[in-house]
C-alpha cells in the first residue's frame, strides 16, 4: 500500500503540471499570438475608414459617409415627398444559394420559383417563432414593384432602409446599389440614376438577405455552431421608403440644450448636391416651448447671421457640405424629466435667396422639425446625476421579440409594451443588445422614460465559453473567437465603430437616452483586453461628449477572473450582469461581489444591468424541480422562486447606496435556441411577463418595490425643496 503513495503523488504532480502548461499556453495564445491591432493609432473620428464607411469633418462637425452619401440624421418630420414601401412584397427562401445564378436580382425580368414564392407584408421577419421558417438560417429574397413618386426636377431620390437583418444586397431595376453587413441601424442609397421616372413606369427593388452570423458581424459569431443569446432573426423587419430630397437640403441637426447657459446651441449640416455657381440661402430657426408658445428664433443668411442673438456663420466647405451654427436663447428653460417629458420643438426652414441666373432655385423651402429636451447627465462617485439630482434607475431590460412578429415591432406592440413598463413603475429601459427601432425610441421620449442604447458587440472573444456550454468537441474549438483573436480583428472593430456612429447619428437629439453602451459580456481580461473598449469609448465620447459610456460586464463567480476585468476602469460607470442564484451561487454571494467591485473602483457608481431567474408561467414550487440546460440542478423554474430572488436582490441593493440603478433581465420571455429543455422549449423564461405579455408574480413584486422607492424619492425631493425655500426665506428676512 505504501508503494502506491509515490505513484499517486507523481500522477497528481503530472496532472498539475499539465494544467499549468495548458494555462500558460492559453495565456501565450491570448496575449502574443493574436492578430496585431494598434488601438492607440486607430482613428476614432476624422480619418476613420472601414467596410462601407468613412468619417470626415466639415467645419468642426463630424459627418459619416456611407455608400458615397453623407449619413442623414434623424428628423421628426419634413415637408419632403416620401413614398413608404411597406406592404406586400414577394418573398422566397434560398437554402441552396442559387438565386444569383437564376437571376433573381434582375428585377422585373426575373422568374421567381413557382411554389416557393409567397407574399409577405413588410416590415417582415421571416423566422419568427410562429413562422413556418422559424428555424431557417441562410439566404432569402424580397421583391417589390412601385411607381416613382412625383417630384420637382431638381430633386434627387434617396432609398432608406431603417434596418435589414443581418446582411443585405440591394438591386433597383437590375442595378446593384450596394451590400451591407449590419442589421440594426438605417442605411441609404442614391437611386436617382437607376429610377425609371417616366409616367406610369414600374420600378422593381430586389433585396437579398442573410441572417447567418460571421466572425466579424454584429453580433459576432463566437463558436462554430453558435447563435447569440436571442434568436438570429432575418428579413426587412423595419420600414422602407423612398424620399425626394431637394438639391440643397438639411442633412442633420446637432442640438445641444444647455440648461446653465439657457440656450440651445445648434449645428445644422446643409448638403448641396450641385456643382453650379455659389448658392446663397437662408436658414430660419424657430423654437417652441413645451406649452406651445414661441420662445426663440434665429436667422442665418448667406455667410453670416443677421440676428444678433445667433452669432456665428455658415462656412461652406468642399464636397457640398455647409455648417450653420447658431444659438437660440431660452429665458426660463424647463427640464425634461422622467414622467414629465417637457419637449421643445425646433423647426428649421431652408430657402434660396440667390438671384444668380445659374443658381439652383428651391421651388419650396426645405422644412424639418425635431423634438428636443433640456436634460444633462453627469456621473459622480455617488451615482448618476440627471439635471443636477442623483437618480436611481428603476429599470427593465427589453428585447425586440414577439412570437408572431419576431424582431419586427409594430407601433401597437411598442405602445402596449411601454404601457406595461409604466405599470411596473419603471423610469428606465435598457434596450438590449442592439440599437432598437426609432419608433420605440420616439415612444420612450414622448412618455418620459429614460433609456440606454447598446451596440450588438455581444460576447465577443468568449468563444471558449460558448464552446464549453455547447459541445466541448476538440475539433469544434473556436480558435478564431478566443479572446483577443476576435477582438483584434480589424473588420469586427470597424463594424462596431460604424454601428456606434450610426446609432449616435440617429438618436443624439433624443433627451430620453442617458448613455451609450459599447458591448455586452465581452472578453476583457488583463490590460490588453481593455484596449478595444477604451478605444470604443473614445469613439462614442468624441461623437457625443454629452453622454457617459459604459458596457455590461459578465460575472463568472470565479474570483480570479472577476477581479481582472480591466475594462471597468475605462468606463464612466460600471455595469454588471449578475446571475447569482440562478447560473451559479446564491443571491448573498452577489452582495460580496458588489462590495469587492466597489473596493476596487471606489469612485465609480454601479448599475446592475442584468439579474434574474427563469419562471415558466403558472409553474409552482409544488411542481418540483426541472432539469434543463446551462443551469445547475435544484431549480424549480417557478414563479415563487423568481419573485423571491427578485426581492433578495432588491434588498441587497437598498443596503448599498453606490448602486444607482438596476435593469432586471428581462421584460418578457423571448425566443432563444439556447434552451431546448426549458419548460417552454426554446424560450428564455426570465421575463417578468410571459411571451403573451401576461404578468408573473415577480412583475407585481417589482412594481410594488419600485412604487415604494418612487414614494421615498418624492418625499426626499419635497423635503429638499422645502428646506431650500426655508433657507431662502431666512436669507430674505435677514
XYZ file of C-alpha atoms in Angstrom:
734
model
C 0.000 0.000 0.000
C 2.830 2.357 0.873
C 4.408 1.762 -2.533
C 1.341 3.267 -4.190
C 1.761 6.639 -2.448
C 4.698 7.883 -4.584
C 2.820 6.775 -7.690
C -0.302 8.737 -6.701
C 1.814 11.787 -5.852
C 3.616 11.536 -9.182
C 0.374 11.257 -11.131
C -1.080 14.235 -9.247
C 2.051 16.285 -9.864
C 1.992 15.436 -13.564
C -1.682 16.438 -13.757
C -0.980 19.756 -12.024
C 1.966 20.461 -14.316
C -0.187 19.656 -17.356
C -2.859 22.079 -16.172
C -0.249 24.782 -15.594
C 1.226 24.151 -19.045
C -2.210 24.378 -20.662
C -2.941 27.620 -18.786
C 0.401 29.120 -19.836
C -0.160 28.040 -23.429
C -3.602 29.642 -23.378
C -2.148 32.861 -21.931
C 0.533 32.947 -24.620
C -2.074 32.255 -27.282
C -4.325 35.015 -25.964
C -1.656 37.650 -25.471
C 1.050 37.092 -28.056
C -0.408 35.045 -30.922
C -3.460 37.218 -31.563
C -3.604 39.497 -34.614
C -1.934 42.849 -34.054
C -4.178 45.894 -33.985
C -2.849 49.135 -32.537
C -5.835 50.847 -30.935
C -3.664 53.820 -29.996
C -3.344 54.780 -33.673
C -6.718 53.559 -34.956
C -8.749 56.712 -35.781
C -11.774 57.352 -33.594
C -13.162 60.234 -35.643
C -11.806 62.083 -38.655
C -9.944 59.728 -40.953
C -11.702 56.594 -39.737
C -12.450 54.263 -42.616
C -13.919 50.778 -42.689
C -16.282 48.443 -44.543
C -18.724 50.733 -46.329
C -17.993 53.920 -44.375
C -15.580 56.748 -43.711
C -15.587 59.718 -41.351
C -14.964 63.291 -42.493
C -15.033 66.583 -40.619
C -16.568 69.740 -42.079
C -16.085 72.986 -40.208
C -15.600 71.087 -36.956
C -18.640 68.823 -37.392
C -18.250 65.092 -37.939
C -20.044 63.692 -40.985
C -20.359 59.951 -41.539
C -20.151 58.938 -45.214
C -21.739 55.670 -46.376
C -22.361 54.478 -49.930
C -20.866 57.815 -51.059
C -23.687 59.647 -49.257
C -23.483 61.779 -46.116
C -25.343 59.841 -43.433
C -28.623 61.616 -42.613
C -29.547 62.374 -39.041
C -32.923 61.601 -37.543
C -35.631 64.204 -38.100
C -39.113 64.003 -36.607
C -40.831 65.460 -39.650
C -40.103 67.096 -43.017
C -42.090 68.563 -45.890
C -40.347 66.296 -48.403
C -42.348 63.901 -50.548
C -41.839 60.347 -49.347
C -43.133 57.027 -50.656
C -43.424 54.317 -47.967
C -42.623 50.933 -49.476
C -44.179 48.848 -46.729
C -46.888 46.403 -47.718
C -46.964 43.300 -49.875
C -43.630 42.035 -51.191
C -42.679 38.766 -52.878
C -40.568 36.519 -50.658
C -38.618 33.291 -51.174
C -36.015 31.372 -49.200
C -32.855 30.232 -50.987
C -31.298 27.426 -48.904
C -29.004 26.290 -51.747
C -27.946 29.870 -52.559
C -28.749 29.565 -56.264
C -30.709 32.806 -56.527
C -27.888 34.784 -58.121
C -27.344 32.069 -60.743
C -31.073 32.050 -61.508
C -31.042 35.828 -61.870
C -33.478 36.690 -59.081
C -31.732 40.052 -58.804
C -32.705 41.043 -62.350
C -35.827 42.865 -61.306
C -38.951 42.665 -63.447
C -37.383 40.182 -65.864
C -36.505 37.616 -63.181
C -38.560 34.428 -62.945
C -39.073 33.518 -59.305
C -39.604 29.834 -58.434
C -43.217 28.647 -58.583
C -44.485 27.252 -55.314
C -41.616 28.754 -53.307
C -42.534 32.412 -53.694
C -45.006 33.817 -51.195
C -46.498 37.220 -50.497
C -45.479 38.786 -47.185
C -46.154 42.116 -45.523
C -43.076 44.288 -44.975
C -41.857 45.097 -42.312
C -41.368 41.340 -42.116
C -39.321 38.933 -40.019
C -39.178 35.629 -41.883
C -38.258 33.362 -38.952
C -40.430 34.399 -36.022
C -41.344 31.673 -33.534
C -44.748 31.138 -35.152
C -43.428 31.247 -38.723
C -43.026 28.177 -40.942
C -39.390 29.307 -41.327
C -38.693 29.670 -37.578
C -35.520 27.552 -37.730
C -34.271 28.881 -41.076
C -30.730 30.228 -41.290
C -29.493 31.404 -44.639
C -30.343 33.426 -47.728
C -33.781 34.801 -48.573
C -35.069 37.188 -51.248
C -37.574 40.047 -51.281
C -39.072 41.879 -54.278
C -41.483 44.794 -54.667
C -42.741 46.885 -57.599
C -43.692 50.559 -57.396
C -44.062 53.720 -59.436
C -41.770 56.700 -58.929
C -43.345 59.415 -56.787
C -43.895 62.854 -58.310
C -41.205 65.401 -57.509
C -39.533 68.571 -58.730
C -36.962 68.188 -61.464
C -34.182 69.456 -59.189
C -34.798 66.797 -56.546
C -32.864 63.575 -56.093
C -34.086 60.298 -54.610
C -32.836 58.507 -51.508
C -33.836 54.903 -50.761
C -33.792 54.351 -46.988
C -33.959 51.076 -45.094
C -34.455 51.524 -41.358
C -32.755 48.124 -40.876
C -32.355 44.714 -42.537
C -31.152 41.582 -40.728
C -28.313 40.754 -40.981
C -26.503 41.023 -44.333
C -28.124 42.539 -47.409
C -27.560 43.353 -51.069
C -29.982 45.679 -52.865
C -30.828 45.999 -56.578
C -33.078 48.540 -58.287
C -34.237 47.641 -61.797
C -31.391 45.145 -62.035
C -28.728 47.672 -60.971
C -26.822 46.685 -57.838
C -26.894 49.557 -55.348
C -24.637 48.032 -52.712
C -24.119 45.457 -49.981
C -24.050 45.806 -46.231
C -23.370 43.833 -43.067
C -25.179 45.160 -40.015
C -28.802 44.706 -39.104
C -29.898 47.314 -36.559
C -29.323 50.796 -37.976
C -30.557 52.685 -41.064
C -28.748 52.798 -44.404
C -29.422 54.673 -47.635
C -28.677 54.617 -51.362
C -28.852 57.333 -54.005
C -31.247 55.809 -56.561
C -31.738 58.830 -58.823
C -29.894 57.324 -61.804
C -31.462 53.867 -61.504
C -35.074 55.014 -61.171
C -37.411 54.882 -64.158
C -39.189 58.223 -63.873
C -41.396 58.193 -66.972
C -45.124 58.453 -66.326
C -46.528 55.035 -65.462
C -43.092 53.365 -65.388
C -42.742 50.494 -62.928
C -39.625 50.065 -60.791
C -38.518 46.870 -59.058
C -36.479 46.593 -55.864
C -34.886 43.242 -55.032
C -33.161 42.567 -51.705
C -31.062 39.518 -50.858
C -30.788 38.973 -47.092
C -28.795 36.525 -44.979
C -29.297 36.108 -41.224
C -26.185 33.994 -40.513
C -23.566 35.381 -38.144
C -19.917 35.692 -39.149
C -16.769 36.105 -37.056
C -16.834 39.865 -37.767
C -20.558 40.643 -37.888
C -22.513 42.394 -35.133
C -23.460 40.328 -33.216
C -20.369 38.238 -33.913
C -20.251 34.502 -34.186
C -18.272 33.091 -31.264
C -18.423 29.327 -31.897
C -18.793 27.012 -34.873
C -22.412 26.227 -34.019
C -23.202 29.450 -32.241
C -26.178 31.793 -32.146
C -26.357 34.847 -29.889
C -28.406 34.848 -26.695
C -31.504 35.679 -28.726
C -32.962 34.301 -31.952
C -30.973 35.303 -35.074
C -33.896 36.889 -36.862
C -33.780 37.798 -40.536
C -35.656 39.954 -43.013
C -36.639 43.503 -43.916
C -38.067 43.962 -40.455
C -38.195 47.769 -40.229
C -39.743 50.351 -42.594
C -38.502 51.136 -46.111
C -39.136 54.349 -48.045
C -38.015 56.484 -50.973
C -37.607 60.171 -50.233
C -37.496 63.037 -52.718
C -34.763 65.405 -51.496
C -34.044 68.953 -52.747
C -30.596 69.506 -54.213
C -29.999 71.878 -51.320
C -31.305 70.309 -48.128
C -30.825 69.953 -44.389
C -28.820 66.792 -43.755
C -28.743 66.690 -39.968
C -29.022 68.821 -36.854
C -26.906 68.609 -33.707
C -28.758 70.483 -30.973
C -27.218 70.872 -27.518
C -29.756 72.013 -24.930
C -27.742 73.663 -22.176
C -29.703 74.498 -19.056
C -26.968 76.501 -17.334
C -26.366 78.644 -20.436
C -30.128 78.910 -21.005
C -29.711 78.231 -24.683
C -29.943 75.688 -27.476
C -26.709 75.579 -29.439
C -27.288 74.246 -32.950
C -25.054 72.939 -35.689
C -27.057 72.369 -38.855
C -25.389 70.467 -41.678
C -26.580 71.513 -45.136
C -25.974 69.352 -48.182
C -25.651 70.897 -51.651
C -25.707 68.351 -54.495
C -24.794 70.655 -57.350
C -21.590 71.982 -58.858
C -23.204 75.118 -60.271
C -22.439 78.659 -59.154
C -22.431 79.523 -55.485
C -25.860 79.125 -53.945
C -26.947 81.586 -51.314
C -29.601 80.504 -48.905
C -31.315 81.475 -45.710
C -31.925 79.282 -42.692
C -34.769 80.265 -40.375
C -34.977 78.616 -36.951
C -37.945 78.810 -34.593
C -38.141 77.165 -31.166
C -41.413 76.459 -29.381
C -41.615 75.768 -25.640
C -43.462 72.741 -24.201
C -46.562 74.902 -23.709
C -46.659 75.608 -27.455
C -45.515 79.232 -27.245
C -42.670 80.507 -29.393
C -39.677 81.179 -27.177
C -36.794 81.901 -29.557
C -35.873 82.351 -33.190
C -32.811 82.969 -35.324
C -31.969 83.670 -38.965
C -28.733 82.683 -40.685
C -28.336 84.177 -44.146
C -25.602 83.687 -46.686
C -22.310 83.555 -44.832
C -23.361 85.320 -41.677
C -26.162 85.660 -39.172
C -28.406 88.711 -39.362
C -29.898 88.021 -35.954
C -27.881 89.496 -33.130
C -28.988 86.696 -30.832
C -27.462 83.999 -33.036
C -23.845 84.607 -33.815
C -21.534 82.556 -35.999
C -21.602 81.864 -39.689
C -22.330 79.371 -42.386
C -18.988 78.048 -43.532
C -19.186 76.364 -46.932
C -16.601 73.652 -47.480
C -15.565 71.362 -50.262
C -17.804 68.429 -51.079
C -21.081 70.345 -50.973
C -21.362 70.344 -47.178
C -22.028 73.523 -45.211
C -22.408 74.019 -41.483
C -24.721 76.630 -39.988
C -24.027 77.451 -36.351
C -26.407 79.498 -34.255
C -27.679 79.857 -30.703
C -31.294 80.035 -29.573
C -31.553 81.699 -26.140
C -34.255 80.381 -23.802
C -35.225 82.638 -20.914
C -36.597 80.044 -18.481
C -35.742 76.544 -19.703
C -37.760 73.703 -18.199
C -36.083 70.329 -17.823
C -37.028 67.072 -19.456
C -37.719 64.597 -16.637
C -38.878 61.029 -16.265
C -42.650 61.125 -16.100
C -42.600 64.778 -17.221
C -41.431 64.805 -20.862
C -41.244 68.553 -21.434
C -40.293 68.773 -25.101
C -39.280 71.797 -27.154
C -39.983 71.771 -30.888
C -37.370 73.167 -33.258
C -38.395 73.994 -36.822
C -35.803 74.815 -39.482
C -36.652 76.272 -42.884
C -34.018 76.405 -45.636
C -34.836 78.682 -48.568
C -32.985 80.155 -51.543
C -32.029 83.825 -51.547
C -29.808 83.903 -54.633
C -30.700 85.787 -57.795
C -27.798 84.365 -59.786
C -29.075 83.021 -63.125
C -27.309 79.662 -62.764
C -28.185 79.045 -59.137
C -30.457 76.196 -58.138
C -33.886 77.504 -57.192
C -35.656 75.990 -54.204
C -39.215 75.812 -55.513
C -40.365 75.116 -51.985
C -38.314 75.663 -48.840
C -36.880 72.566 -47.184
C -38.570 72.303 -43.794
C -37.627 69.945 -40.979
C -38.541 69.759 -37.319
C -37.363 67.821 -34.305
C -38.204 67.485 -30.623
C -35.615 68.424 -28.001
C -35.284 68.431 -24.241
C -33.139 70.175 -21.626
C -31.513 67.208 -19.905
C -27.983 66.914 -18.523
C -26.282 63.736 -17.305
C -23.242 63.629 -15.041
C -21.539 60.700 -13.327
C -20.037 61.118 -9.855
C -18.786 58.697 -7.207
C -22.194 58.646 -5.518
C -24.222 57.865 -8.617
C -25.696 59.334 -11.781
C -26.929 62.920 -11.675
C -29.713 63.919 -14.054
C -30.494 67.626 -14.173
C -28.442 68.191 -11.034
C -30.057 65.496 -8.854
C -28.922 61.967 -8.058
C -31.364 59.473 -9.549
C -31.961 55.776 -9.148
C -32.724 53.977 -12.400
C -35.763 51.796 -11.781
C -35.215 49.809 -14.910
C -36.024 46.782 -17.007
C -34.159 45.228 -19.949
C -36.104 44.676 -23.158
C -35.549 42.667 -26.339
C -37.250 43.261 -29.675
C -39.079 39.939 -29.680
C -42.609 38.639 -30.178
C -43.897 35.135 -31.060
C -45.732 36.402 -34.135
C -43.731 39.425 -35.297
C -40.282 38.297 -34.214
C -37.939 41.300 -34.245
C -40.430 43.451 -36.180
C -42.074 45.903 -33.797
C -45.397 47.369 -34.951
C -46.400 50.540 -33.165
C -49.269 48.822 -31.369
C -46.848 46.318 -29.793
C -44.441 49.070 -28.731
C -47.274 51.041 -27.139
C -48.659 48.041 -25.248
C -45.221 47.010 -24.012
C -44.472 50.519 -22.767
C -47.849 50.559 -21.019
C -46.580 47.554 -19.050
C -43.283 49.335 -18.362
C -45.198 52.212 -16.817
C -47.351 49.819 -14.777
C -44.079 48.419 -13.465
C -43.339 51.940 -12.114
C -40.083 51.837 -14.057
C -38.369 55.015 -15.219
C -35.686 53.389 -17.390
C -35.463 50.783 -20.164
C -32.208 49.124 -21.130
C -32.516 48.488 -24.876
C -30.666 45.191 -25.236
C -28.485 44.097 -27.020
C -28.553 46.242 -30.174
C -29.981 49.560 -31.388
C -33.766 49.325 -31.262
C -36.334 50.723 -33.681
C -36.614 54.501 -33.980
C -40.341 54.173 -33.254
C -39.565 52.742 -29.820
C -37.017 55.477 -29.088
C -39.612 58.095 -30.001
C -42.258 56.464 -27.822
C -39.886 56.350 -24.845
C -39.072 60.025 -25.353
C -42.727 61.032 -25.581
C -43.617 59.124 -22.395
C -40.690 60.421 -20.365
C -38.947 57.072 -19.859
C -35.140 57.061 -19.701
C -33.276 54.660 -21.981
C -29.810 53.420 -22.860
C -28.694 52.160 -26.257
C -26.259 49.343 -26.889
C -24.415 48.177 -29.970
C -24.508 44.480 -30.860
C -20.941 43.706 -29.766
C -22.168 40.674 -27.852
C -19.864 38.178 -26.082
C -17.017 38.985 -28.470
C -13.934 36.982 -27.616
C -15.849 34.459 -25.498
C -15.733 31.628 -27.990
C -14.233 29.341 -25.360
C -17.248 29.898 -23.082
C -19.689 29.142 -25.900
C -17.707 26.013 -26.759
C -17.807 24.775 -23.154
C -21.553 25.354 -22.926
C -22.473 23.917 -26.328
C -20.494 20.749 -27.151
C -16.832 20.691 -25.984
C -15.677 18.698 -29.022
C -11.980 19.466 -29.626
C -12.403 19.730 -33.393
C -15.015 22.455 -32.880
C -12.896 24.659 -30.622
C -13.328 28.252 -31.916
C -9.710 29.415 -32.095
C -10.754 32.421 -34.181
C -13.095 33.646 -31.438
C -10.781 33.090 -28.489
C -10.139 36.302 -26.538
C -8.146 38.896 -28.450
C -8.086 36.679 -31.541
C -11.559 38.047 -32.196
C -11.339 41.486 -30.605
C -8.240 42.386 -32.619
C -9.939 41.620 -35.909
C -9.895 44.951 -37.698
C -13.125 44.315 -39.594
C -15.051 43.451 -36.416
C -13.904 46.555 -34.563
C -14.569 48.818 -37.547
C -18.055 47.327 -37.868
C -18.563 48.122 -34.179
C -17.334 51.678 -34.755
C -19.705 52.140 -37.672
C -22.750 50.840 -35.775
C -21.883 53.043 -32.800
C -21.565 56.141 -35.000
C -24.789 55.301 -36.866
C -26.639 54.919 -33.571
C -25.366 58.245 -32.270
C -26.150 59.995 -35.561
C -29.718 58.679 -35.464
C -30.509 59.322 -31.808
C -28.208 62.045 -30.457
C -31.059 64.568 -30.091
C -33.333 62.237 -28.111
C -33.375 63.504 -24.492
C -34.603 60.136 -23.178
C -31.246 58.490 -23.939
C -28.982 58.734 -20.898
C -25.887 56.838 -22.017
C -24.361 54.625 -24.678
C -23.316 51.016 -24.072
C -20.475 49.691 -26.227
C -20.910 45.979 -25.611
C -22.263 43.143 -23.525
C -20.345 40.341 -21.791
C -17.216 40.527 -23.936
C -13.688 39.345 -23.209
C -11.997 41.974 -21.012
C -9.332 40.068 -19.085
C -5.985 41.766 -18.402
C -4.901 45.197 -19.666
C -4.817 44.029 -23.265
C -8.490 43.094 -23.018
C -9.426 46.652 -22.065
C -7.889 48.378 -25.090
C -10.659 47.621 -27.617
C -13.269 49.059 -25.262
C -11.220 52.075 -24.228
C -10.966 52.809 -27.953
C -14.732 52.391 -28.494
C -15.405 54.674 -25.533
C -13.268 57.359 -27.194
C -15.262 56.886 -30.409
C -18.509 57.498 -28.526
C -17.253 60.427 -26.450
C -15.799 62.224 -29.462
C -19.049 61.798 -31.388
C -21.207 62.786 -28.399
C -19.430 64.391 -25.409
C -22.740 64.952 -23.591
C -23.408 61.338 -22.576
C -21.454 58.868 -20.439
C -20.391 55.483 -21.802
C -20.428 52.054 -20.211
C -20.534 48.359 -21.122
C -22.174 45.383 -19.425
C -19.609 43.055 -17.846
C -20.336 39.368 -17.272
C -19.714 37.807 -13.870
C -18.401 34.233 -13.718
C -18.346 33.662 -9.947
C -14.634 32.884 -10.337
C -12.712 35.419 -8.278
C -9.533 35.024 -10.321
C -11.437 36.096 -13.453
C -13.910 38.542 -11.939
C -11.140 40.559 -10.257
C -9.223 41.048 -13.512
C -11.849 42.755 -15.644
C -9.703 45.597 -16.845
C -12.336 47.419 -18.906
C -14.223 48.533 -15.791
C -11.762 51.330 -15.045
C -12.096 52.620 -18.627
C -15.853 53.188 -18.396
C -17.610 56.241 -16.975
C -19.541 53.956 -14.629
C -19.770 50.214 -14.034
C -22.478 47.925 -15.429
C -22.579 44.357 -14.114
C -24.548 41.306 -15.213
C -25.074 39.098 -12.146
C -26.698 35.666 -12.126
C -26.044 34.613 -8.552
C -28.954 32.462 -7.528
C -29.518 31.059 -10.986
C -26.487 30.028 -13.046
C -24.190 29.990 -10.008
C -24.062 30.707 -6.293
C -26.755 32.363 -4.216
C -28.064 35.922 -4.014
C -25.972 36.515 -0.868
C -22.833 35.916 -2.927
C -23.852 38.831 -5.163
C -23.545 41.160 -2.172
C -19.953 40.082 -1.561
C -19.063 40.513 -5.217
C -20.591 44.000 -5.368
C -18.683 45.069 -2.254
C -15.465 43.750 -3.763
C -16.013 45.641 -7.033
C -16.687 48.802 -5.035
C -13.392 48.408 -3.180
C -11.543 48.057 -6.482
C -13.363 51.059 -8.024
C -14.426 53.385 -5.171
C -15.129 56.377 -7.408
C -17.423 54.670 -9.912
C -21.127 54.022 -9.276
C -22.593 50.666 -10.266
C -25.647 49.762 -12.314
C -26.761 46.120 -12.182
C -27.588 45.705 -15.844
C -28.871 42.108 -15.575
C -30.050 39.634 -12.967
C -32.945 37.219 -12.769
C -34.266 33.666 -12.873
C -36.376 31.639 -15.276
C -40.024 31.056 -14.384
C -42.489 29.152 -16.527
C -45.854 30.961 -16.441
C -48.076 29.342 -13.830
C -45.399 26.936 -12.620
C -45.243 26.499 -8.835
C -42.753 25.205 -6.270
C -45.174 22.328 -5.740
C -44.449 21.154 -9.290
C -40.965 20.091 -8.197
C -37.583 20.555 -9.840
C -36.899 20.864 -13.556
C -33.705 19.817 -15.288
C -32.619 21.995 -18.205
C -29.535 23.298 -19.993
C -26.947 25.681 -18.540
C -28.476 25.706 -15.045
C -27.343 23.717 -12.044
C -29.768 21.141 -10.738
C -32.128 22.156 -7.987
C -34.106 24.852 -9.812
C -37.891 24.728 -9.895
C -38.483 27.285 -12.682
C -41.351 28.508 -10.517
C -42.865 31.962 -10.262
C -42.289 31.849 -6.491
C -38.536 31.394 -6.869
C -38.280 34.173 -9.461
C -40.149 36.515 -7.123
C -38.044 35.505 -4.121
C -34.780 36.108 -5.974
C -36.058 39.499 -7.150
C -36.793 40.548 -3.569
C -33.384 39.339 -2.361
C -31.569 41.416 -4.958
C -33.663 44.499 -4.219
C -32.859 44.150 -0.518
C -29.092 43.995 -1.030
C -29.349 46.957 -3.412
C -31.168 49.002 -0.755
C -28.224 48.391 1.571
C -25.665 49.695 -0.965
C -26.125 53.348 -1.948
C -23.338 53.122 -4.540
C -25.717 51.062 -6.707
C -27.531 53.697 -8.744
C -29.796 51.559 -10.903
C -30.966 48.137 -11.989
C -32.455 46.650 -15.153
C -33.568 43.084 -14.353
C -33.452 40.508 -17.103
C -35.920 40.642 -18.821
C -39.190 42.372 -19.757
C -40.834 39.356 -21.445
C -39.960 35.750 -22.278
C -38.233 35.537 -25.660
C -37.378 33.020 -28.383
C -33.866 31.561 -27.985
C -32.274 28.367 -29.300
C -30.060 28.056 -26.214
C -32.833 26.488 -24.124
C -34.472 23.472 -25.841
C -35.015 21.786 -22.460
C -36.834 24.635 -20.717
C -40.451 24.125 -19.566
C -41.377 26.082 -22.696
C -38.798 24.781 -25.192
C -36.559 27.287 -26.960
C -37.637 30.190 -24.751
C -35.656 32.188 -22.238
C -38.180 32.369 -19.385
C -36.625 35.146 -17.302
C -39.325 37.575 -18.399
C -41.423 39.376 -15.816
C -44.152 38.868 -18.397
C -44.838 35.789 -20.483
C -44.360 35.792 -24.256
C -48.106 36.601 -24.480
C -47.480 39.621 -22.184
C -49.184 38.147 -19.117
C -47.538 39.300 -15.851
C -45.857 36.841 -13.480
C -45.601 37.164 -9.711
C -42.201 38.852 -9.971
C -43.749 41.629 -12.053
C -46.146 42.587 -9.266
C -43.399 42.295 -6.650
C -41.015 44.569 -8.535
C -43.812 47.017 -9.341
C -44.532 47.388 -5.626
C -40.835 47.718 -4.746
C -40.416 50.401 -7.418
C -43.534 52.199 -6.152
C -42.103 52.289 -2.636
C -38.773 53.647 -3.880
C -40.556 56.253 -6.003
C -42.577 57.387 -2.981
C -39.391 57.702 -0.903
C -37.643 59.673 -3.657
C -40.559 62.096 -3.950
C -40.579 62.577 -0.187
C -36.857 63.374 -0.150
C -37.292 65.782 -3.053
C -40.129 67.604 -1.288
C -38.032 67.895 1.881
C -35.117 69.236 -0.136
C -37.351 71.761 -1.896
C -38.938 72.810 1.394
C -35.518 73.189 3.030
C -34.267 75.305 0.149
C -37.334 77.546 0.365
C -36.922 77.988 4.129
C -33.237 78.886 3.763
C -34.076 81.402 1.047
C -36.827 82.883 3.223
C -34.464 83.246 6.191
C -31.909 84.939 3.984
C -34.531 87.367 2.674
C -35.667 88.271 6.210
C -32.063 88.805 7.273
